[in-house]
């Protein structure tokens, strides 16, 4: 029997818990979590606690006792790759793709990322904040407690800073944790057509120093692809970012094998994302450097790709695999991490346990936040979701339902269904 007199702020009891420590379910049947100061102070079996004594006024171990009988507690989702801030709509492109156009064709005609850039440049910071807030409320109510948000639809100093300012305001206004990423090198803005090196120069010498000075991004991302930036340009951008002490990550091998993953590994990138065309050598380089593979089945699905990331190679090489929505208006208008887990299983062959690890602890790893987020362990942030499900596999198996009961972030109930 636990004989703690520590004063917890809250205690969640009688839940079945999957801790996801070290990427495994690690199930605790009839478990309990004691929370104080936003952290998990204690996690174990409910019968290790004398609940009546916990309740009694003479020994108020916890102020709030939440009975979770018949429910599951899992770590909150860590969505480690999103482009959540945008204006305008690109559903017309969905219709164009259904009629046979490719993502690349649409981009060549001035659609794609460029269309969103025009809409974002035209929107005020307040407008962007208001639209993005709706999206954040949406994902929070679906169990996401930590989200990465990229810039990359501004592509000039003013608008890139505007996007990062919106990310900062979202972080201040919502309970969920926001990890902002600078993606000034998302694609070449139209006004730099034929002058890619001049744009790379602008990103390196004007945007990056200002982003660094303002301290408004946790990492720097690049889209390395024939329709975006070359390996050589990516190398220049990564060199500048790492010289400033900013960690890097990469949109790599989405539409072709550009050798981006091996380059990212040389720079000890946090993650390489997409990876449909990842080579065995690229995967080995990622394994050696400890780079997390972020799989984005939403984009694969929406673009009706056929080439799949080499999941079995990644598993054999012990490369941690995260899953993320890639939420964006073009290639992945997908908000729901549970839907992404379903796609990870059905399209890429993950097990339900691998999918949940991808959506939690490995997502946290991709953001360099796995010391404090992604699994339920003593001392970590009390970010978790109480689910009305029969078992963790329900989340990957069921589509179109959100069985969230409560979303808890830093020990506080941030959403109650
Ligand atoms: O991750 N691949 C590049 N960037 C995004 C797409 C952005 C867009 O089309 O607006 C992605 O899929
Ligand atoms: Fe992306």
Short mmCIF file of C-alpha atoms and ligand atoms in Angstrom, two decimals:
data_model
loop_
_atom_site.label_atom_id
_atom_site.label_comp_id
_atom_site.label_asym_id
_atom_site.label_seq_id
_atom_site.Cartn_x
_atom_site.Cartn_y
_atom_site.Cartn_z
CA UNK A 1 0.00 0.00 0.00
CA UNK A 2 1.36 3.38 -1.02
CA UNK A 3 1.73 5.56 2.04
CA UNK A 4 2.35 8.87 0.39
CA UNK A 5 1.36 12.06 2.11
CA UNK A 6 2.36 14.14 -0.82
CA UNK A 7 -0.38 16.53 -1.77
CA UNK A 8 -1.31 15.71 -5.33
CA UNK A 9 -3.42 18.14 -7.32
CA UNK A 10 -5.40 15.32 -8.84
CA UNK A 11 -5.63 11.57 -8.96
CA UNK A 12 -7.05 9.53 -11.84
CA UNK A 13 -8.11 6.09 -10.63
CA UNK A 14 -9.48 2.80 -11.95
CA UNK A 15 -8.33 3.35 -15.55
CA UNK A 16 -6.61 0.78 -17.71
CA UNK A 17 -3.39 2.49 -18.77
CA UNK A 18 -0.97 1.94 -21.67
CA UNK A 19 2.14 3.86 -20.64
CA UNK A 20 3.98 3.55 -24.00
CA UNK A 21 7.31 3.65 -22.14
CA UNK A 22 10.04 2.50 -24.57
CA UNK A 23 7.41 2.30 -27.30
CA UNK A 24 5.46 -0.63 -25.82
CA UNK A 25 1.94 -0.72 -24.44
CA UNK A 26 3.15 -1.65 -20.91
CA UNK A 27 -0.43 -2.07 -19.77
CA UNK A 28 -1.45 -1.37 -16.19
CA UNK A 29 -4.92 -2.85 -15.56
CA UNK A 30 -6.94 -0.84 -13.04
CA UNK A 31 -4.23 1.77 -12.82
CA UNK A 32 -3.95 5.21 -11.28
CA UNK A 33 -1.99 8.39 -11.92
CA UNK A 34 -1.22 11.00 -9.25
CA UNK A 35 -0.51 14.46 -10.66
CA UNK A 36 1.12 17.51 -9.08
CA UNK A 37 2.68 20.63 -10.55
CA UNK A 38 1.68 19.50 -14.04
CA UNK A 39 3.81 16.34 -13.78
CA UNK A 40 3.12 12.68 -13.17
CA UNK A 41 4.11 12.19 -9.53
CA UNK A 42 3.05 8.59 -9.27
CA UNK A 43 1.72 5.88 -11.58
CA UNK A 44 0.75 2.38 -10.52
CA UNK A 45 -2.15 0.09 -9.62
CA UNK A 46 -5.25 1.55 -7.98
CA UNK A 47 -5.09 -1.10 -5.28
CA UNK A 48 -1.73 0.28 -4.18
CA UNK A 49 -3.66 3.29 -2.91
CA UNK A 50 -6.05 3.46 0.00
CA UNK A 51 -8.59 5.51 -1.93
CA UNK A 52 -10.79 6.06 1.12
CA UNK A 53 -7.84 7.47 2.97
CA UNK A 54 -6.92 9.57 -0.04
CA UNK A 55 -10.45 10.92 0.03
CA UNK A 56 -10.62 11.52 3.77
CA UNK A 57 -10.21 15.06 4.94
CA UNK A 58 -7.68 14.14 7.58
CA UNK A 59 -5.28 13.13 4.85
CA UNK A 60 -6.09 14.96 1.64
CA UNK A 61 -3.59 13.33 -0.65
CA UNK A 62 -5.36 14.62 -3.74
CA UNK A 63 -7.77 17.50 -4.21
CA UNK A 64 -9.50 16.02 -7.19
CA UNK A 65 -10.17 12.34 -7.60
CA UNK A 66 -11.39 11.33 -11.04
CA UNK A 67 -12.91 7.88 -11.36
CA UNK A 68 -12.03 6.45 -14.79
CA UNK A 69 -13.69 3.04 -14.40
CA UNK A 70 -14.24 1.36 -17.76
CA UNK A 71 -11.92 3.81 -19.53
CA UNK A 72 -8.37 3.82 -20.84
CA UNK A 73 -5.66 6.41 -20.28
CA UNK A 74 -3.05 6.76 -23.03
CA UNK A 75 -0.39 9.45 -23.57
CA UNK A 76 -1.70 12.48 -25.46
CA UNK A 77 -0.96 12.46 -29.17
CA UNK A 78 2.20 14.26 -30.25
CA UNK A 79 1.56 15.47 -33.81
CA UNK A 80 5.16 16.17 -34.84
CA UNK A 81 4.59 17.46 -38.40
CA UNK A 82 1.91 20.01 -39.33
CA UNK A 83 1.43 23.08 -41.48
CA UNK A 84 -1.55 24.09 -39.33
CA UNK A 85 -1.44 27.82 -40.06
CA UNK A 86 -2.85 28.70 -43.46
CA UNK A 87 -5.49 30.83 -45.13
CA UNK A 88 -7.66 30.03 -48.16
CA UNK A 89 -8.77 26.67 -49.48
CA UNK A 90 -7.26 24.25 -51.99
CA UNK A 91 -10.12 21.82 -52.29
CA UNK A 92 -10.22 22.75 -56.00
CA UNK A 93 -6.84 20.98 -56.25
CA UNK A 94 -8.37 17.84 -54.81
CA UNK A 95 -10.90 17.94 -57.63
CA UNK A 96 -8.12 18.59 -60.17
CA UNK A 97 -6.16 15.60 -58.88
CA UNK A 98 -9.25 13.41 -59.04
CA UNK A 99 -9.54 14.48 -62.67
CA UNK A 100 -5.97 13.33 -63.32
CA UNK A 101 -3.63 16.26 -62.56
CA UNK A 102 -0.60 15.54 -60.37
CA UNK A 103 0.60 17.59 -57.36
CA UNK A 104 3.60 18.63 -59.46
CA UNK A 105 1.38 19.68 -62.44
CA UNK A 106 -0.73 21.86 -60.15
CA UNK A 107 2.36 23.46 -58.61
CA UNK A 108 3.72 24.25 -62.11
CA UNK A 109 0.48 26.08 -62.87
CA UNK A 110 0.94 28.34 -59.82
CA UNK A 111 -1.26 26.26 -57.52
CA UNK A 112 -0.05 24.12 -54.62
CA UNK A 113 2.12 25.77 -52.00
CA UNK A 114 2.24 29.03 -54.05
CA UNK A 115 -1.56 29.39 -53.84
CA UNK A 116 -1.45 29.18 -50.07
CA UNK A 117 1.50 31.60 -49.97
CA UNK A 118 -0.62 34.22 -51.75
CA UNK A 119 -3.50 33.71 -49.29
CA UNK A 120 -1.23 33.83 -46.23
CA UNK A 121 0.55 36.97 -47.40
CA UNK A 122 -2.84 38.65 -47.90
CA UNK A 123 -4.16 37.66 -44.45
CA UNK A 124 -3.51 39.72 -41.32
CA UNK A 125 -1.90 38.15 -38.26
CA UNK A 126 -5.25 38.37 -36.44
CA UNK A 127 -7.08 36.62 -39.28
CA UNK A 128 -4.51 33.82 -39.38
CA UNK A 129 -4.67 33.48 -35.60
CA UNK A 130 -8.44 33.20 -35.65
CA UNK A 131 -8.50 30.55 -38.41
CA UNK A 132 -5.66 28.57 -36.83
CA UNK A 133 -7.35 28.72 -33.40
CA UNK A 134 -10.34 26.84 -34.79
CA UNK A 135 -8.00 24.13 -36.04
CA UNK A 136 -6.23 23.91 -32.69
CA UNK A 137 -9.57 23.50 -30.86
CA UNK A 138 -10.37 20.75 -33.31
CA UNK A 139 -7.19 18.73 -32.79
CA UNK A 140 -7.23 19.26 -29.04
CA UNK A 141 -10.70 17.76 -28.85
CA UNK A 142 -9.33 14.74 -30.78
CA UNK A 143 -6.58 13.98 -28.30
CA UNK A 144 -3.58 15.95 -29.54
CA UNK A 145 -1.73 17.48 -26.58
CA UNK A 146 1.47 18.56 -28.36
CA UNK A 147 1.72 19.86 -31.91
CA UNK A 148 4.55 20.96 -34.15
CA UNK A 149 3.61 23.88 -36.44
CA UNK A 150 5.69 24.98 -39.41
CA UNK A 151 5.93 28.33 -41.12
CA UNK A 152 6.59 28.04 -44.86
CA UNK A 153 3.59 29.75 -46.44
CA UNK A 154 5.08 33.24 -46.07
CA UNK A 155 8.34 32.87 -47.99
CA UNK A 156 9.40 36.44 -47.29
CA UNK A 157 10.71 37.88 -44.05
CA UNK A 158 7.51 39.66 -43.04
CA UNK A 159 5.13 36.79 -43.70
CA UNK A 160 7.37 34.05 -42.29
CA UNK A 161 7.66 36.09 -39.06
CA UNK A 162 3.89 36.64 -39.14
CA UNK A 163 3.31 32.88 -39.23
CA UNK A 164 5.74 32.25 -36.38
CA UNK A 165 4.10 35.04 -34.37
CA UNK A 166 0.76 33.26 -34.86
CA UNK A 167 2.34 30.00 -33.66
CA UNK A 168 3.59 31.83 -30.58
CA UNK A 169 0.13 33.28 -29.88
CA UNK A 170 -1.41 29.81 -30.23
CA UNK A 171 1.12 28.51 -27.69
CA UNK A 172 0.13 31.28 -25.28
CA UNK A 173 -3.62 30.89 -25.83
CA UNK A 174 -4.07 27.12 -25.62
CA UNK A 175 -3.09 24.47 -23.12
CA UNK A 176 -1.55 22.21 -25.74
CA UNK A 177 2.20 22.43 -26.28
CA UNK A 178 3.26 24.08 -29.56
CA UNK A 179 6.67 23.39 -31.09
CA UNK A 180 7.26 25.97 -33.87
CA UNK A 181 9.48 25.19 -36.86
CA UNK A 182 10.91 27.64 -39.38
CA UNK A 183 10.31 26.37 -42.94
CA UNK A 184 11.41 29.41 -44.97
CA UNK A 185 12.81 26.93 -47.53
CA UNK A 186 9.46 25.28 -48.32
CA UNK A 187 9.48 26.17 -51.99
CA UNK A 188 10.74 28.92 -54.24
CA UNK A 189 8.40 31.93 -54.12
CA UNK A 190 7.18 33.02 -57.56
CA UNK A 191 9.10 36.31 -57.47
CA UNK A 192 12.37 34.34 -57.21
CA UNK A 193 11.66 32.14 -60.24
CA UNK A 194 15.01 31.23 -61.85
CA UNK A 195 16.90 32.72 -58.88
CA UNK A 196 16.86 29.89 -56.34
CA UNK A 197 20.32 30.69 -55.02
CA UNK A 198 19.28 34.27 -54.32
CA UNK A 199 16.31 33.02 -52.33
CA UNK A 200 18.47 30.55 -50.36
CA UNK A 201 20.74 33.51 -49.64
CA UNK A 202 17.74 35.50 -48.32
CA UNK A 203 16.69 32.63 -46.05
CA UNK A 204 20.23 32.18 -44.72
CA UNK A 205 21.30 35.77 -44.32
CA UNK A 206 18.08 37.61 -43.55
CA UNK A 207 15.34 35.29 -42.32
CA UNK A 208 17.31 32.79 -40.23
CA UNK A 209 19.20 35.41 -38.18
CA UNK A 210 15.94 37.21 -37.37
CA UNK A 211 14.15 33.98 -36.46
CA UNK A 212 17.08 33.11 -34.22
CA UNK A 213 17.20 36.60 -32.66
CA UNK A 214 13.50 36.48 -31.82
CA UNK A 215 13.79 32.92 -30.45
CA UNK A 216 10.54 31.94 -32.16
CA UNK A 217 11.44 28.58 -33.70
CA UNK A 218 12.67 25.34 -32.12
CA UNK A 219 13.96 23.86 -35.39
CA UNK A 220 14.62 24.54 -39.08
CA UNK A 221 13.02 22.45 -41.84
CA UNK A 222 13.65 22.29 -45.61
CA UNK A 223 11.72 20.65 -48.48
CA UNK A 224 14.46 18.78 -50.38
CA UNK A 225 12.90 17.72 -53.69
CA UNK A 226 13.22 18.37 -57.41
CA UNK A 227 10.25 20.78 -57.19
CA UNK A 228 11.75 22.58 -54.15
CA UNK A 229 15.39 22.72 -52.98
CA UNK A 230 18.38 20.66 -54.08
CA UNK A 231 20.61 18.61 -51.83
CA UNK A 232 23.31 21.23 -52.16
CA UNK A 233 20.99 24.08 -51.22
CA UNK A 234 19.67 22.02 -48.32
CA UNK A 235 23.24 21.53 -47.15
CA UNK A 236 23.83 25.29 -47.15
CA UNK A 237 20.63 25.89 -45.19
CA UNK A 238 21.46 23.16 -42.66
CA UNK A 239 24.99 24.48 -42.21
CA UNK A 240 23.65 27.96 -41.44
CA UNK A 241 21.00 26.62 -39.04
CA UNK A 242 23.31 24.33 -37.11
CA UNK A 243 25.96 27.08 -36.91
CA UNK A 244 23.29 29.11 -35.11
CA UNK A 245 22.55 26.23 -32.77
CA UNK A 246 19.16 25.40 -34.29
CA UNK A 247 18.34 21.71 -34.82
CA UNK A 248 17.26 20.64 -38.31
CA UNK A 249 14.71 18.29 -39.85
CA UNK A 250 13.84 17.51 -43.45
CA UNK A 251 10.99 16.85 -45.86
CA UNK A 252 12.91 14.09 -47.63
CA UNK A 253 12.36 11.50 -50.36
CA UNK A 254 8.62 12.21 -50.71
CA UNK A 255 8.35 12.19 -54.51
CA UNK A 256 11.83 10.98 -55.49
CA UNK A 257 15.09 9.82 -53.91
CA UNK A 258 17.13 13.01 -53.56
CA UNK A 259 19.55 11.57 -50.99
CA UNK A 260 18.11 13.98 -48.43
CA UNK A 261 17.94 11.49 -45.59
CA UNK A 262 21.69 10.74 -45.66
CA UNK A 263 22.39 14.46 -45.70
CA UNK A 264 20.03 15.08 -42.78
CA UNK A 265 21.79 12.29 -40.88
CA UNK A 266 25.12 14.08 -41.37
CA UNK A 267 23.59 17.05 -39.57
CA UNK A 268 22.11 14.87 -36.79
CA UNK A 269 18.63 15.95 -37.82
CA UNK A 270 15.80 15.44 -35.35
CA UNK A 271 13.75 13.74 -38.05
CA UNK A 272 13.35 12.94 -41.73
CA UNK A 273 9.76 13.10 -42.88
CA UNK A 274 7.73 11.43 -45.69
CA UNK A 275 10.41 8.94 -46.90
CA UNK A 276 8.40 7.06 -49.53
CA UNK A 277 11.53 6.90 -51.74
CA UNK A 278 14.04 6.33 -48.91
CA UNK A 279 16.93 4.07 -50.01
CA UNK A 280 18.49 1.39 -47.84
CA UNK A 281 21.65 3.50 -47.54
CA UNK A 282 19.54 6.48 -46.44
CA UNK A 283 17.81 4.34 -43.82
CA UNK A 284 21.17 3.04 -42.56
CA UNK A 285 22.50 6.59 -42.27
CA UNK A 286 19.40 7.55 -40.27
CA UNK A 287 19.89 4.56 -37.98
CA UNK A 288 23.55 5.44 -37.35
CA UNK A 289 22.72 9.07 -36.53
CA UNK A 290 19.60 8.28 -34.45
CA UNK A 291 17.27 10.24 -36.74
CA UNK A 292 13.55 9.58 -36.26
CA UNK A 293 11.54 8.61 -39.36
CA UNK A 294 8.27 10.54 -39.53
CA UNK A 295 5.71 8.76 -41.71
CA UNK A 296 2.89 10.85 -43.16
CA UNK A 297 0.29 8.43 -44.52
CA UNK A 298 -2.28 11.25 -44.89
CA UNK A 299 -0.24 12.80 -47.73
CA UNK A 300 0.43 9.38 -49.26
CA UNK A 301 -3.30 8.67 -49.19
CA UNK A 302 -4.48 12.06 -50.47
CA UNK A 303 -1.95 12.06 -53.34
CA UNK A 304 -2.86 8.45 -54.13
CA UNK A 305 0.81 7.50 -54.05
CA UNK A 306 1.76 3.90 -54.62
CA UNK A 307 5.37 3.86 -53.45
CA UNK A 308 5.46 3.14 -49.70
CA UNK A 309 8.17 4.04 -47.19
CA UNK A 310 10.42 1.03 -46.42
CA UNK A 311 8.82 0.33 -43.07
CA UNK A 312 10.31 -3.15 -42.63
CA UNK A 313 13.85 -1.83 -43.27
CA UNK A 314 13.26 0.90 -40.68
CA UNK A 315 12.05 -1.66 -38.15
CA UNK A 316 15.01 -3.97 -38.83
CA UNK A 317 17.43 -1.08 -38.44
CA UNK A 318 15.71 0.04 -35.25
CA UNK A 319 14.92 3.52 -36.58
CA UNK A 320 12.16 5.01 -34.40
CA UNK A 321 9.04 5.62 -36.51
CA UNK A 322 6.66 8.47 -35.74
CA UNK A 323 3.30 9.15 -37.35
CA UNK A 324 1.96 12.66 -37.95
CA UNK A 325 -0.93 14.29 -39.78
CA UNK A 326 1.11 16.65 -42.04
CA UNK A 327 -2.04 18.79 -41.65
CA UNK A 328 -1.99 21.22 -44.60
CA UNK A 329 -4.51 22.54 -47.14
CA UNK A 330 -3.16 20.64 -50.14
CA UNK A 331 -1.61 17.24 -49.68
CA UNK A 332 -3.01 16.31 -46.28
CA UNK A 333 -6.08 18.13 -44.96
CA UNK A 334 -6.11 15.56 -42.16
CA UNK A 335 -6.63 16.61 -38.53
CA UNK A 336 -7.13 13.39 -36.67
CA UNK A 337 -4.19 11.40 -35.29
CA UNK A 338 -6.36 8.31 -34.78
CA UNK A 339 -7.20 8.37 -38.51
CA UNK A 340 -3.46 8.64 -39.24
CA UNK A 341 -2.84 5.59 -37.03
CA UNK A 342 -5.45 3.72 -39.04
CA UNK A 343 -3.69 4.71 -42.29
CA UNK A 344 -0.31 3.76 -40.78
CA UNK A 345 -1.66 0.27 -40.14
CA UNK A 346 -3.72 -0.26 -43.30
CA UNK A 347 -1.46 1.49 -45.84
CA UNK A 348 2.04 1.01 -44.34
CA UNK A 349 1.62 -2.24 -42.41
CA UNK A 350 2.27 -1.01 -38.87
CA UNK A 351 0.90 -2.93 -35.91
CA UNK A 352 -1.56 -1.08 -33.66
CA UNK A 353 1.15 -0.89 -30.99
CA UNK A 354 3.67 0.59 -33.47
CA UNK A 355 1.02 3.08 -34.62
CA UNK A 356 0.33 4.24 -31.07
CA UNK A 357 4.07 4.48 -30.33
CA UNK A 358 4.38 6.53 -33.54
CA UNK A 359 1.63 8.90 -32.43
CA UNK A 360 3.04 9.36 -28.93
CA UNK A 361 6.59 8.57 -27.75
CA UNK A 362 8.21 8.52 -31.21
CA UNK A 363 6.44 11.77 -32.14
CA UNK A 364 7.97 13.28 -28.99
CA UNK A 365 11.37 11.91 -30.05
CA UNK A 366 11.00 13.59 -33.45
CA UNK A 367 10.63 16.90 -31.61
CA UNK A 368 13.45 16.23 -29.13
CA UNK A 369 10.81 16.23 -26.36
CA UNK A 370 10.88 12.56 -25.36
CA UNK A 371 12.45 13.31 -21.96
CA UNK A 372 9.23 15.05 -20.89
CA UNK A 373 6.46 13.92 -23.27
CA UNK A 374 5.08 10.96 -25.20
CA UNK A 375 4.81 8.31 -22.46
CA UNK A 376 3.31 8.04 -19.01
CA UNK A 377 6.17 7.78 -16.55
CA UNK A 378 6.98 9.39 -13.21
CA UNK A 379 8.45 12.86 -13.66
CA UNK A 380 7.08 13.37 -17.18
CA UNK A 381 4.46 15.96 -18.13
CA UNK A 382 0.94 14.91 -17.16
CA UNK A 383 -0.33 15.03 -20.78
CA UNK A 384 -2.80 12.24 -21.39
CA UNK A 385 -6.19 11.35 -22.77
CA UNK A 386 -8.95 9.43 -21.04
CA UNK A 387 -10.61 7.35 -23.77
CA UNK A 388 -13.95 5.57 -23.88
CA UNK A 389 -12.54 2.48 -25.61
CA UNK A 390 -12.17 -1.22 -24.95
CA UNK A 391 -8.45 -1.25 -25.70
CA UNK A 392 -5.70 0.81 -27.43
CA UNK A 393 -6.20 -1.00 -30.76
CA UNK A 394 -9.68 0.59 -30.99
CA UNK A 395 -8.03 3.89 -31.92
CA UNK A 396 -6.33 2.43 -35.00
CA UNK A 397 -9.26 0.20 -35.90
CA UNK A 398 -12.24 2.56 -35.79
CA UNK A 399 -12.65 5.39 -38.27
CA UNK A 400 -14.86 8.46 -37.98
CA UNK A 401 -15.44 8.35 -34.25
CA UNK A 402 -13.60 10.27 -31.55
CA UNK A 403 -14.10 8.39 -28.29
CA UNK A 404 -12.35 11.06 -26.20
CA UNK A 405 -13.63 11.41 -22.65
CA UNK A 406 -11.11 13.96 -21.33
CA UNK A 407 -7.93 15.58 -22.54
CA UNK A 408 -5.49 16.38 -19.74
CA UNK A 409 -2.55 18.68 -20.40
CA UNK A 410 0.02 19.50 -17.71
CA UNK A 411 -2.39 17.94 -15.24
CA UNK A 412 -5.25 20.23 -16.16
CA UNK A 413 -8.44 19.09 -17.89
CA UNK A 414 -8.12 20.97 -21.18
CA UNK A 415 -11.14 19.33 -22.84
CA UNK A 416 -14.09 17.44 -21.39
CA UNK A 417 -16.35 15.61 -23.83
O1 LIG B 1 4.50 18.01 -46.27
N1 LIG B 1 5.91 18.39 -49.12
C1 LIG B 1 5.88 19.59 -48.91
N2 LIG B 1 5.11 20.21 -48.04
C2 LIG B 1 3.83 19.78 -47.59
C3 LIG B 1 2.77 20.15 -48.55
C4 LIG B 1 2.42 21.53 -48.45
C5 LIG B 1 1.37 21.96 -49.39
O2 LIG B 1 1.13 21.35 -50.44
O3 LIG B 1 0.80 23.01 -49.05
C6 LIG B 1 3.82 18.33 -47.24
O4 LIG B 1 3.16 17.50 -47.85
FE1 LIG B 2 4.94 18.72 -44.59
#
